[in-house]
The first five atom37 places (N, CA, C, CB, O) and aatype in JSON, in Angstrom:
{
  "aatype": [12, 2, 15, 1, 9, 19, 10, 12, 9, 13, 3, 9, 9, 9, 12, 7, 9, 15, 10, 19, 10, 10, 18, 8, 0, 10, 16, 12, 11, 11, 16, 11, 6, 12, 14, 3, 10, 10, 9, 3, 6, 2, 6, 12, 11, 1, 4, 11, 11, 7, 11, 6, 0, 6, 13, 19, 12, 0, 10, 5, 14, 11, 10, 13, 19, 13, 15, 19, 19, 7, 10, 9, 0, 7, 0, 0, 7, 10, 19, 15, 7, 9, 10, 8, 11, 7, 0, 0, 1, 19, 19, 13, 19, 9, 0, 10, 10, 19, 13, 10, 0, 19, 17, 16, 17, 13, 16, 0, 7, 12, 1, 11, 10, 11, 3, 11, 18, 10, 11, 14, 12],
  "atom_mask": [
    [1, 1, 1, 1, 1],
    [1, 1, 1, 1, 1],
    [1, 1, 1, 1, 1],
    [1, 1, 1, 1, 1],
    [1, 1, 1, 1, 1],
    [1, 1, 1, 1, 1],
    [1, 1, 1, 1, 1],
    [1, 1, 1, 1, 1],
    [1, 1, 1, 1, 1],
    [1, 1, 1, 1, 1],
    [1, 1, 1, 1, 1],
    [1, 1, 1, 1, 1],
    [1, 1, 1, 1, 1],
    [1, 1, 1, 1, 1],
    [1, 1, 1, 1, 1],
    [1, 1, 1, 0, 1],
    [1, 1, 1, 1, 1],
    [1, 1, 1, 1, 1],
    [1, 1, 1, 1, 1],
    [1, 1, 1, 1, 1],
    [1, 1, 1, 1, 1],
    [1, 1, 1, 1, 1],
    [1, 1, 1, 1, 1],
    [1, 1, 1, 1, 1],
    [1, 1, 1, 1, 1],
    [1, 1, 1, 1, 1],
    [1, 1, 1, 1, 1],
    [1, 1, 1, 1, 1],
    [1, 1, 1, 1, 1],
    [1, 1, 1, 1, 1],
    [1, 1, 1, 1, 1],
    [1, 1, 1, 1, 1],
    [1, 1, 1, 1, 1],
    [1, 1, 1, 1, 1],
    [1, 1, 1, 1, 1],
    [1, 1, 1, 1, 1],
    [1, 1, 1, 1, 1],
    [1, 1, 1, 1, 1],
    [1, 1, 1, 1, 1],
    [1, 1, 1, 1, 1],
    [1, 1, 1, 1, 1],
    [1, 1, 1, 1, 1],
    [1, 1, 1, 1, 1],
    [1, 1, 1, 1, 1],
    [1, 1, 1, 1, 1],
    [1, 1, 1, 1, 1],
    [1, 1, 1, 1, 1],
    [1, 1, 1, 1, 1],
    [1, 1, 1, 1, 1],
    [1, 1, 1, 0, 1],
    [1, 1, 1, 1, 1],
    [1, 1, 1, 1, 1],
    [1, 1, 1, 1, 1],
    [1, 1, 1, 1, 1],
    [1, 1, 1, 1, 1],
    [1, 1, 1, 1, 1],
    [1, 1, 1, 1, 1],
    [1, 1, 1, 1, 1],
    [1, 1, 1, 1, 1],
    [1, 1, 1, 1, 1],
    [1, 1, 1, 1, 1],
    [1, 1, 1, 1, 1],
    [1, 1, 1, 1, 1],
    [1, 1, 1, 1, 1],
    [1, 1, 1, 1, 1],
    [1, 1, 1, 1, 1],
    [1, 1, 1, 1, 1],
    [1, 1, 1, 1, 1],
    [1, 1, 1, 1, 1],
    [1, 1, 1, 0, 1],
    [1, 1, 1, 1, 1],
    [1, 1, 1, 1, 1],
    [1, 1, 1, 1, 1],
    [1, 1, 1, 0, 1],
    [1, 1, 1, 1, 1],
    [1, 1, 1, 1, 1],
    [1, 1, 1, 0, 1],
    [1, 1, 1, 1, 1],
    [1, 1, 1, 1, 1],
    [1, 1, 1, 1, 1],
    [1, 1, 1, 0, 1],
    [1, 1, 1, 1, 1],
    [1, 1, 1, 1, 1],
    [1, 1, 1, 1, 1],
    [1, 1, 1, 1, 1],
    [1, 1, 1, 0, 1],
    [1, 1, 1, 1, 1],
    [1, 1, 1, 1, 1],
    [1, 1, 1, 1, 1],
    [1, 1, 1, 1, 1],
    [1, 1, 1, 1, 1],
    [1, 1, 1, 1, 1],
    [1, 1, 1, 1, 1],
    [1, 1, 1, 1, 1],
    [1, 1, 1, 1, 1],
    [1, 1, 1, 1, 1],
    [1, 1, 1, 1, 1],
    [1, 1, 1, 1, 1],
    [1, 1, 1, 1, 1],
    [1, 1, 1, 1, 1],
    [1, 1, 1, 1, 1],
    [1, 1, 1, 1, 1],
    [1, 1, 1, 1, 1],
    [1, 1, 1, 1, 1],
    [1, 1, 1, 1, 1],
    [1, 1, 1, 1, 1],
    [1, 1, 1, 1, 1],
    [1, 1, 1, 1, 1],
    [1, 1, 1, 0, 1],
    [1, 1, 1, 1, 1],
    [1, 1, 1, 1, 1],
    [1, 1, 1, 1, 1],
    [1, 1, 1, 1, 1],
    [1, 1, 1, 1, 1],
    [1, 1, 1, 1, 1],
    [1, 1, 1, 1, 1],
    [1, 1, 1, 1, 1],
    [1, 1, 1, 1, 1],
    [1, 1, 1, 1, 1],
    [1, 1, 1, 1, 1],
    [1, 1, 1, 1, 1]
  ],
  "atom_positions": [
    [[4.45, 20.79, 2.09], [5.02, 19.45, 2.0], [6.54, 19.56, 2.02], [4.53, 18.72, 0.71], [7.13, 20.39, 1.33]],
    [[7.14, 18.74, 2.79], [8.58, 18.69, 2.97], [9.28, 18.29, 1.66], [8.94, 17.7, 4.09], [8.79, 17.42, 0.95]],
    [[10.4, 18.93, 1.35], [11.11, 18.63, 0.1], [11.62, 17.19, 0.07], [12.3, 19.6, -0.08], [11.72, 16.59, -1.0]],
    [[11.93, 16.64, 1.21], [12.38, 15.25, 1.27], [11.27, 14.3, 0.83], [12.83, 14.89, 2.7], [11.54, 13.32, 0.13]],
    [[10.05, 14.58, 1.21], [8.91, 13.75, 0.82], [8.66, 13.86, -0.67], [7.64, 14.15, 1.61], [8.35, 12.87, -1.33]],
    [[8.78, 15.07, -1.21], [8.61, 15.28, -2.65], [9.63, 14.45, -3.42], [8.74, 16.78, -3.02], [9.29, 13.8, -4.41]],
    [[10.87, 14.47, -2.97], [11.92, 13.68, -3.64], [11.65, 12.19, -3.51], [13.29, 14.02, -3.05], [11.92, 11.43, -4.44]],
    [[11.12, 11.75, -2.37], [10.8, 10.34, -2.19], [9.66, 9.93, -3.13], [10.41, 10.05, -0.73], [9.67, 8.82, -3.67]],
    [[8.69, 10.8, -3.33], [7.61, 10.52, -4.28], [8.18, 10.41, -5.69], [6.51, 11.63, -4.23], [7.81, 9.52, -6.45]],
    [[9.09, 11.31, -6.02], [9.75, 11.27, -7.33], [10.52, 9.96, -7.5], [10.71, 12.48, -7.48], [10.51, 9.37, -8.59]],
    [[11.19, 9.51, -6.45], [11.92, 8.23, -6.51], [10.98, 7.06, -6.73], [12.72, 8.02, -5.21], [11.3, 6.13, -7.47]],
    [[9.82, 7.09, -6.1], [8.82, 6.03, -6.31], [8.33, 6.04, -7.75], [7.63, 6.2, -5.34], [8.15, 4.99, -8.36]],
    [[8.12, 7.24, -8.3], [7.7, 7.35, -9.7], [8.78, 6.8, -10.63], [7.4, 8.83, -10.06], [8.47, 6.08, -11.58]],
    [[10.04, 7.12, -10.37], [11.15, 6.58, -11.18], [11.17, 5.06, -11.1], [12.51, 7.16, -10.71], [11.37, 4.39, -12.12]],
    [[10.97, 4.52, -9.91], [10.95, 3.06, -9.77], [9.78, 2.45, -10.54], [10.87, 2.67, -8.29], [9.94, 1.4, -11.17]],
    [[8.61, 3.08, -10.49], [7.45, 2.57, -11.22], [7.67, 2.58, -12.72], [0.0, 0.0, 0.0], [7.38, 1.6, -13.4]],
    [[8.18, 3.68, -13.23], [8.46, 3.77, -14.67], [9.52, 2.74, -15.05], [8.92, 5.2, -15.05], [9.44, 2.11, -16.11]],
    [[10.51, 2.59, -14.21], [11.58, 1.62, -14.49], [11.04, 0.2, -14.52], [12.7, 1.73, -13.44], [11.48, -0.62, -15.33]],
    [[10.09, -0.11, -13.65], [9.48, -1.45, -13.67], [8.71, -1.68, -14.96], [8.53, -1.62, -12.47], [8.77, -2.77, -15.53]],
    [[7.99, -0.67, -15.43], [7.27, -0.79, -16.7], [8.26, -1.0, -17.85], [6.41, 0.48, -16.97], [8.04, -1.85, -18.71]],
    [[9.35, -0.23, -17.85], [10.36, -0.38, -18.9], [11.04, -1.75, -18.83], [11.42, 0.73, -18.79], [11.34, -2.35, -19.86]],
    [[11.28, -2.24, -17.63], [11.87, -3.56, -17.47], [10.92, -4.63, -18.01], [12.2, -3.84, -15.99], [11.36, -5.56, -18.69]],
    [[9.64, -4.51, -17.72], [8.65, -5.44, -18.26], [8.7, -5.44, -19.8], [7.22, -5.07, -17.76], [8.7, -6.49, -20.43]],
    [[8.74, -4.24, -20.39], [8.79, -4.15, -21.85], [10.1, -4.71, -22.4], [8.62, -2.7, -22.29], [10.1, -5.34, -23.46]],
    [[11.19, -4.5, -21.71], [12.48, -5.05, -22.17], [12.44, -6.57, -22.19], [13.63, -4.56, -21.26], [12.92, -7.2, -23.13]],
    [[11.86, -7.16, -21.16], [11.77, -8.62, -21.1], [10.77, -9.15, -22.14], [11.35, -9.07, -19.69], [10.99, -10.19, -22.74]],
    [[9.67, -8.42, -22.33], [8.68, -8.81, -23.33], [9.26, -8.71, -24.75], [7.42, -7.93, -23.2], [9.01, -9.58, -25.59]],
    [[10.02, -7.66, -25.0], [10.63, -7.46, -26.33], [11.51, -8.64, -26.7], [11.46, -6.16, -26.36], [11.54, -9.07, -27.86]],
    [[12.22, -9.17, -25.72], [13.12, -10.29, -26.0], [12.34, -11.51, -26.46], [13.94, -10.63, -24.75], [12.8, -12.26, -27.32]],
    [[11.15, -11.72, -25.89], [10.33, -12.89, -26.25], [9.57, -12.67, -27.55], [9.36, -13.21, -25.13], [9.55, -13.55, -28.41]],
    [[8.93, -11.5, -27.69], [8.02, -11.28, -28.82], [8.7, -10.68, -30.05], [6.9, -10.39, -28.39], [8.19, -10.79, -31.17]],
    [[9.85, -10.05, -29.83], [10.55, -9.32, -30.9], [9.66, -8.24, -31.52], [11.03, -10.29, -32.0], [9.74, -7.98, -32.72]],
    [[8.81, -7.63, -30.69], [7.94, -6.55, -31.11], [8.25, -5.3, -30.28], [6.45, -6.95, -30.96], [8.57, -5.39, -29.09]],
    [[8.15, -4.14, -30.93], [8.42, -2.87, -30.27], [7.18, -2.38, -29.54], [8.9, -1.81, -31.29], [6.11, -2.26, -30.15]],
    [[7.29, -2.09, -28.24], [6.14, -1.55, -27.52], [5.87, -0.1, -27.95], [6.36, -1.62, -25.99], [6.8, 0.66, -28.23]],
    [[4.58, 0.26, -28.0], [4.2, 1.63, -28.37], [4.76, 2.67, -27.41], [2.69, 1.74, -28.42], [4.9, 3.83, -27.77]],
    [[5.07, 2.25, -26.2], [5.63, 3.17, -25.22], [6.94, 3.78, -25.71], [5.85, 2.45, -23.88], [7.25, 4.93, -25.42]],
    [[7.72, 3.0, -26.46], [9.02, 3.47, -26.95], [8.9, 4.13, -28.31], [10.0, 2.32, -27.03], [9.38, 5.25, -28.52]],
    [[8.28, 3.45, -29.23], [8.14, 3.95, -30.59], [6.73, 3.61, -31.05], [9.23, 3.35, -31.57], [6.33, 2.44, -31.04]],
    [[5.97, 4.63, -31.44], [4.58, 4.36, -31.81], [4.48, 3.62, -33.14], [3.81, 5.66, -31.87], [5.43, 3.52, -33.9]],
    [[3.29, 3.12, -33.38], [3.03, 2.27, -34.54], [3.33, 2.99, -35.86], [1.59, 1.79, -34.53], [3.87, 2.4, -36.78]],
    [[2.97, 4.27, -35.94], [3.23, 5.04, -37.17], [4.71, 5.18, -37.45], [2.59, 6.42, -37.07], [5.15, 5.1, -38.6]],
    [[5.49, 5.39, -36.39], [6.93, 5.5, -36.58], [7.54, 4.16, -36.96], [7.59, 6.04, -35.3], [8.49, 4.11, -37.75]],
    [[7.02, 3.08, -36.41], [7.53, 1.74, -36.76], [7.23, 1.38, -38.22], [6.92, 0.68, -35.84], [7.93, 0.56, -38.81]],
    [[6.21, 1.99, -38.8], [5.92, 1.76, -40.21], [7.04, 2.26, -41.11], [4.6, 2.43, -40.6], [7.16, 1.83, -42.25]],
    [[7.85, 3.16, -40.59], [8.99, 3.68, -41.34], [10.2, 2.75, -41.26], [9.37, 5.07, -40.83], [11.23, 3.01, -41.89]],
    [[10.09, 1.68, -40.5], [11.2, 0.74, -40.36], [11.48, 0.07, -41.7], [10.9, -0.32, -39.27], [10.56, -0.3, -42.44]],
    [[12.76, -0.08, -42.0], [13.16, -0.71, -43.26], [12.6, -2.13, -43.32], [14.7, -0.72, -43.41], [12.58, -2.84, -42.32]],
    [[12.16, -2.52, -44.5], [11.51, -3.81, -44.72], [12.35, -4.97, -44.19], [11.22, -4.01, -46.22], [13.53, -5.09, -44.53]],
    [[11.75, -5.8, -43.37], [12.43, -6.99, -42.85], [13.4, -6.73, -41.72], [0.0, 0.0, 0.0], [14.08, -7.65, -41.26]],
    [[13.49, -5.49, -41.26], [14.46, -5.14, -40.21], [13.8, -4.87, -38.85], [15.26, -3.92, -40.63], [14.47, -4.46, -37.9]],
    [[12.49, -5.08, -38.77], [11.76, -4.77, -37.55], [12.29, -5.54, -36.34], [10.29, -5.07, -37.74], [12.58, -4.94, -35.3]],
    [[12.42, -6.85, -36.48], [12.89, -7.68, -35.36], [14.34, -7.34, -35.0], [12.76, -9.17, -35.7], [14.72, -7.36, -33.83]],
    [[15.14, -7.05, -36.01], [16.54, -6.69, -35.77], [16.63, -5.38, -34.97], [17.31, -6.55, -37.11], [17.45, -5.24, -34.06]],
    [[15.77, -4.43, -35.32], [15.7, -3.15, -34.61], [15.32, -3.38, -33.15], [14.68, -2.2, -35.3], [15.94, -2.83, -32.24]],
    [[14.29, -4.19, -32.93], [13.83, -4.48, -31.57], [14.94, -5.15, -30.76], [12.57, -5.38, -31.6], [15.19, -4.78, -29.62]],
    [[15.6, -6.13, -31.36], [16.63, -6.86, -30.62], [17.89, -6.01, -30.38], [17.01, -8.13, -31.39], [18.64, -6.27, -29.44]],
    [[18.11, -5.0, -31.21], [19.23, -4.09, -30.97], [18.92, -3.12, -29.83], [19.57, -3.3, -32.25], [19.82, -2.72, -29.08]],
    [[17.66, -2.74, -29.7], [17.26, -1.8, -28.65], [17.03, -2.48, -27.31], [16.01, -1.07, -29.07], [17.22, -1.86, -26.26]],
    [[16.63, -3.74, -27.31], [16.24, -4.45, -26.09], [17.3, -4.44, -24.99], [15.9, -5.86, -26.43], [16.97, -4.13, -23.85]],
    [[18.58, -4.76, -25.28], [19.55, -4.75, -24.17], [19.78, -3.35, -23.6], [20.87, -5.32, -24.64], [20.02, -3.21, -22.4]],
    [[19.7, -2.34, -24.43], [19.85, -0.97, -23.95], [18.71, -0.6, -23.01], [19.92, 0.03, -25.13], [18.92, 0.01, -21.97]],
    [[17.5, -0.99, -23.39], [16.34, -0.72, -22.54], [16.44, -1.48, -21.23], [15.04, -1.09, -23.27], [16.09, -0.95, -20.17]],
    [[16.92, -2.72, -21.29], [17.07, -3.52, -20.07], [18.03, -2.84, -19.09], [17.58, -4.93, -20.42], [17.72, -2.7, -17.91]],
    [[19.2, -2.42, -19.58], [20.19, -1.76, -18.73], [19.61, -0.47, -18.15], [21.49, -1.46, -19.52], [19.74, -0.21, -16.95]],
    [[18.99, 0.33, -19.0], [18.41, 1.6, -18.55], [17.36, 1.38, -17.47], [17.8, 2.36, -19.74], [17.34, 2.1, -16.47]],
    [[16.5, 0.39, -17.65], [15.44, 0.15, -16.67], [16.0, -0.36, -15.34], [14.43, -0.86, -17.23], [15.52, 0.05, -14.28]],
    [[16.99, -1.23, -15.39], [17.58, -1.75, -14.14], [18.3, -0.63, -13.38], [18.57, -2.9, -14.44], [18.17, -0.52, -12.17]],
    [[19.05, 0.2, -14.11], [19.75, 1.31, -13.45], [18.73, 2.3, -12.88], [20.71, 2.02, -14.45], [18.94, 2.84, -11.79]],
    [[17.65, 2.55, -13.6], [16.6, 3.43, -13.08], [15.97, 2.89, -11.81], [0.0, 0.0, 0.0], [15.69, 3.64, -10.88]],
    [[15.75, 1.6, -11.79], [15.18, 0.95, -10.6], [16.13, 1.08, -9.41], [14.89, -0.54, -10.89], [15.7, 1.37, -8.29]],
    [[17.41, 0.86, -9.65], [18.41, 0.98, -8.58], [18.51, 2.42, -8.09], [19.8, 0.5, -9.07], [18.56, 2.67, -6.88]],
    [[18.54, 3.37, -9.03], [18.64, 4.78, -8.63], [17.41, 5.22, -7.84], [18.8, 5.68, -9.87], [17.53, 5.93, -6.84]],
    [[16.22, 4.8, -8.27], [15.01, 5.13, -7.53], [15.02, 4.54, -6.13], [0.0, 0.0, 0.0], [14.64, 5.21, -5.17]],
    [[15.44, 3.29, -6.03], [15.52, 2.64, -4.71], [16.55, 3.33, -3.82], [15.87, 1.13, -4.87], [16.32, 3.52, -2.63]],
    [[17.69, 3.7, -4.4], [18.72, 4.4, -3.62], [18.19, 5.73, -3.12], [19.99, 4.62, -4.47], [18.47, 6.13, -1.99]],
    [[17.45, 6.43, -3.95], [16.87, 7.7, -3.52], [15.84, 7.53, -2.43], [0.0, 0.0, 0.0], [15.78, 8.33, -1.49]],
    [[15.04, 6.5, -2.55], [14.03, 6.22, -1.53], [14.68, 5.88, -0.19], [13.1, 5.08, -1.99], [14.27, 6.39, 0.85]],
    [[15.68, 5.03, -0.22], [16.4, 4.65, 1.01], [17.08, 5.88, 1.6], [17.45, 3.53, 0.72], [17.07, 6.08, 2.81]],
    [[17.68, 6.7, 0.74], [18.34, 7.93, 1.2], [17.35, 8.86, 1.88], [19.01, 8.64, 0.03], [17.66, 9.47, 2.9]],
    [[16.15, 8.96, 1.32], [15.13, 9.82, 1.92], [14.63, 9.29, 3.25], [0.0, 0.0, 0.0], [14.33, 10.06, 4.16]],
    [[14.53, 7.98, 3.37], [14.06, 7.36, 4.62], [15.12, 7.47, 5.7], [13.68, 5.89, 4.39], [14.83, 7.87, 6.83]],
    [[16.36, 7.1, 5.36], [17.43, 7.1, 6.37], [17.92, 8.51, 6.67], [18.6, 6.25, 5.9], [18.24, 8.83, 7.81]],
    [[17.98, 9.34, 5.64], [18.42, 10.73, 5.78], [19.78, 10.83, 6.49], [17.37, 11.54, 6.56], [19.98, 11.67, 7.37]],
    [[20.69, 9.96, 6.09], [22.05, 9.92, 6.66], [23.07, 10.27, 5.59], [22.36, 8.52, 7.27], [22.77, 10.22, 4.4]],
    [[24.27, 10.62, 6.02], [25.33, 11.03, 5.09], [25.73, 9.96, 4.09], [0.0, 0.0, 0.0], [25.83, 10.25, 2.9]],
    [[25.95, 8.74, 4.55], [26.38, 7.66, 3.66], [25.3, 7.33, 2.64], [26.74, 6.4, 4.48], [25.61, 7.07, 1.47]],
    [[24.05, 7.33, 3.06], [22.94, 7.04, 2.14], [22.83, 8.13, 1.09], [21.61, 6.92, 2.92], [22.51, 7.84, -0.07]],
    [[23.1, 9.36, 1.47], [23.06, 10.46, 0.51], [24.17, 10.32, -0.53], [23.2, 11.8, 1.23], [23.94, 10.57, -1.72]],
    [[25.33, 9.92, -0.09], [26.46, 9.74, -1.02], [26.13, 8.63, -2.02], [27.77, 9.4, -0.25], [26.36, 8.78, -3.22]],
    [[25.59, 7.53, -1.53], [25.2, 6.42, -2.42], [24.15, 6.9, -3.41], [24.67, 5.21, -1.6], [24.21, 6.56, -4.59]],
    [[23.17, 7.69, -2.94], [22.13, 8.2, -3.82], [22.71, 9.11, -4.9], [21.07, 8.95, -3.02], [22.35, 9.01, -6.07]],
    [[23.6, 10.0, -4.51], [24.2, 10.92, -5.49], [24.97, 10.13, -6.55], [25.14, 11.94, -4.8], [24.88, 10.44, -7.74]],
    [[25.71, 9.12, -6.13], [26.44, 8.28, -7.09], [25.45, 7.56, -8.01], [27.35, 7.26, -6.36], [25.64, 7.52, -9.22]],
    [[24.4, 6.98, -7.42], [23.39, 6.27, -8.22], [22.7, 7.22, -9.19], [22.34, 5.61, -7.3], [22.42, 6.85, -10.33]],
    [[22.42, 8.43, -8.76], [21.78, 9.43, -9.62], [22.69, 9.81, -10.79], [21.4, 10.68, -8.82], [22.24, 9.93, -11.92]],
    [[23.98, 10.01, -10.5], [24.92, 10.34, -11.58], [25.05, 9.19, -12.58], [26.29, 10.68, -10.99], [25.12, 9.43, -13.79]],
    [[25.08, 7.97, -12.08], [25.13, 6.8, -12.98], [23.84, 6.74, -13.8], [25.32, 5.49, -12.16], [23.88, 6.46, -15.0]],
    [[22.7, 6.99, -13.16], [21.42, 6.98, -13.87], [21.41, 8.02, -14.99], [20.27, 7.23, -12.89], [20.98, 7.72, -16.1]],
    [[21.87, 9.22, -14.7], [21.89, 10.27, -15.73], [22.84, 9.91, -16.87], [22.31, 11.6, -15.11], [22.54, 10.19, -18.03]],
    [[23.96, 9.29, -16.55], [24.89, 8.85, -17.6], [24.27, 7.76, -18.46], [26.21, 8.35, -16.98], [24.39, 7.78, -19.69]],
    [[23.6, 6.8, -17.83], [22.96, 5.71, -18.57], [21.78, 6.24, -19.38], [22.49, 4.6, -17.61], [21.54, 5.77, -20.49]],
    [[21.06, 7.2, -18.85], [19.96, 7.81, -19.59], [20.49, 8.47, -20.87], [19.23, 8.85, -18.71], [19.9, 8.32, -21.94]],
    [[21.58, 9.2, -20.75], [22.21, 9.83, -21.91], [22.66, 8.77, -22.91], [23.41, 10.69, -21.48], [22.45, 8.92, -24.12]],
    [[23.28, 7.71, -22.42], [23.74, 6.6, -23.28], [22.55, 5.94, -23.98], [24.51, 5.55, -22.44], [22.62, 5.66, -25.18]],
    [[21.47, 5.7, -23.25], [20.29, 5.07, -23.83], [19.68, 5.96, -24.91], [19.25, 4.76, -22.74], [19.34, 5.48, -26.0]],
    [[19.53, 7.23, -24.62], [18.93, 8.16, -25.58], [19.78, 8.26, -26.84], [18.77, 9.55, -24.95], [19.25, 8.22, -27.95]],
    [[21.09, 8.38, -26.69], [21.98, 8.44, -27.86], [21.93, 7.14, -28.65], [23.43, 8.74, -27.42], [21.91, 7.15, -29.88]],
    [[21.92, 6.01, -27.95], [21.84, 4.71, -28.61], [20.54, 4.52, -29.36], [0.0, 0.0, 0.0], [20.53, 3.98, -30.47]],
    [[19.44, 4.98, -28.77], [18.15, 4.86, -29.43], [18.11, 5.74, -30.68], [17.0, 5.25, -28.47], [17.57, 5.34, -31.71]],
    [[18.69, 6.92, -30.59], [18.73, 7.82, -31.74], [19.54, 7.2, -32.88], [19.34, 9.19, -31.33], [19.14, 7.28, -34.04]],
    [[20.68, 6.59, -32.55], [21.5, 5.93, -33.58], [20.75, 4.77, -34.21], [22.83, 5.42, -32.96], [20.8, 4.58, -35.43]],
    [[20.05, 3.99, -33.4], [19.29, 2.87, -33.94], [18.13, 3.34, -34.81], [18.76, 2.0, -32.8], [17.83, 2.73, -35.84]],
    [[17.49, 4.43, -34.42], [16.43, 4.99, -35.27], [17.0, 5.43, -36.62], [15.75, 6.18, -34.56], [16.4, 5.18, -37.66]],
    [[18.17, 6.07, -36.58], [18.8, 6.5, -37.83], [19.15, 5.31, -38.71], [20.07, 7.33, -37.54], [19.07, 5.38, -39.93]],
    [[19.54, 4.21, -38.07], [19.95, 3.02, -38.83], [18.75, 2.25, -39.39], [20.77, 2.1, -37.95], [18.8, 1.79, -40.53]],
    [[17.69, 2.12, -38.61], [16.59, 1.22, -38.99], [15.34, 1.92, -39.54], [16.2, 0.41, -37.82], [14.53, 1.28, -40.21]],
    [[15.18, 3.2, -39.28], [13.98, 3.89, -39.75], [14.31, 4.74, -40.98], [13.38, 4.76, -38.64], [15.33, 5.42, -41.03]],
    [[13.42, 4.68, -41.95], [13.57, 5.51, -43.14], [13.32, 6.97, -42.76], [12.6, 5.05, -44.28], [12.47, 7.24, -41.91]],
    [[14.05, 7.9, -43.39], [13.8, 9.32, -43.06], [12.39, 9.74, -43.46], [14.83, 10.22, -43.77], [11.79, 9.17, -44.37]],
    [[11.9, 10.73, -42.78], [10.54, 11.21, -43.06], [10.5, 12.0, -44.36], [10.02, 12.09, -41.91], [9.43, 12.48, -44.75]]
  ]
}
């Protein structure tokens, strides 16, 4: 299998995961409930009393940004793989670097929010 096809499959997977995360980000805003995909039920039981909705609403915008950037990066990679041109590759590399930066930002932000809202084990 050609390496370009493998990367395109990976880009489709990133887009699919990003769509699921985007759905959860939008759902979180309405329900103010944490999806098990992000933090399981047992871990949420450690949330400080009365702070559950605040925790969800603090994480929701970070998840929204991360999911949208992931969707864009996956789409850029897919287009780059299809076109296989220099300009498309440059756009993909930039999108990938932005995605990695946002992923780092999201992970650090989630860790800080866990430290703030969850009781230590």
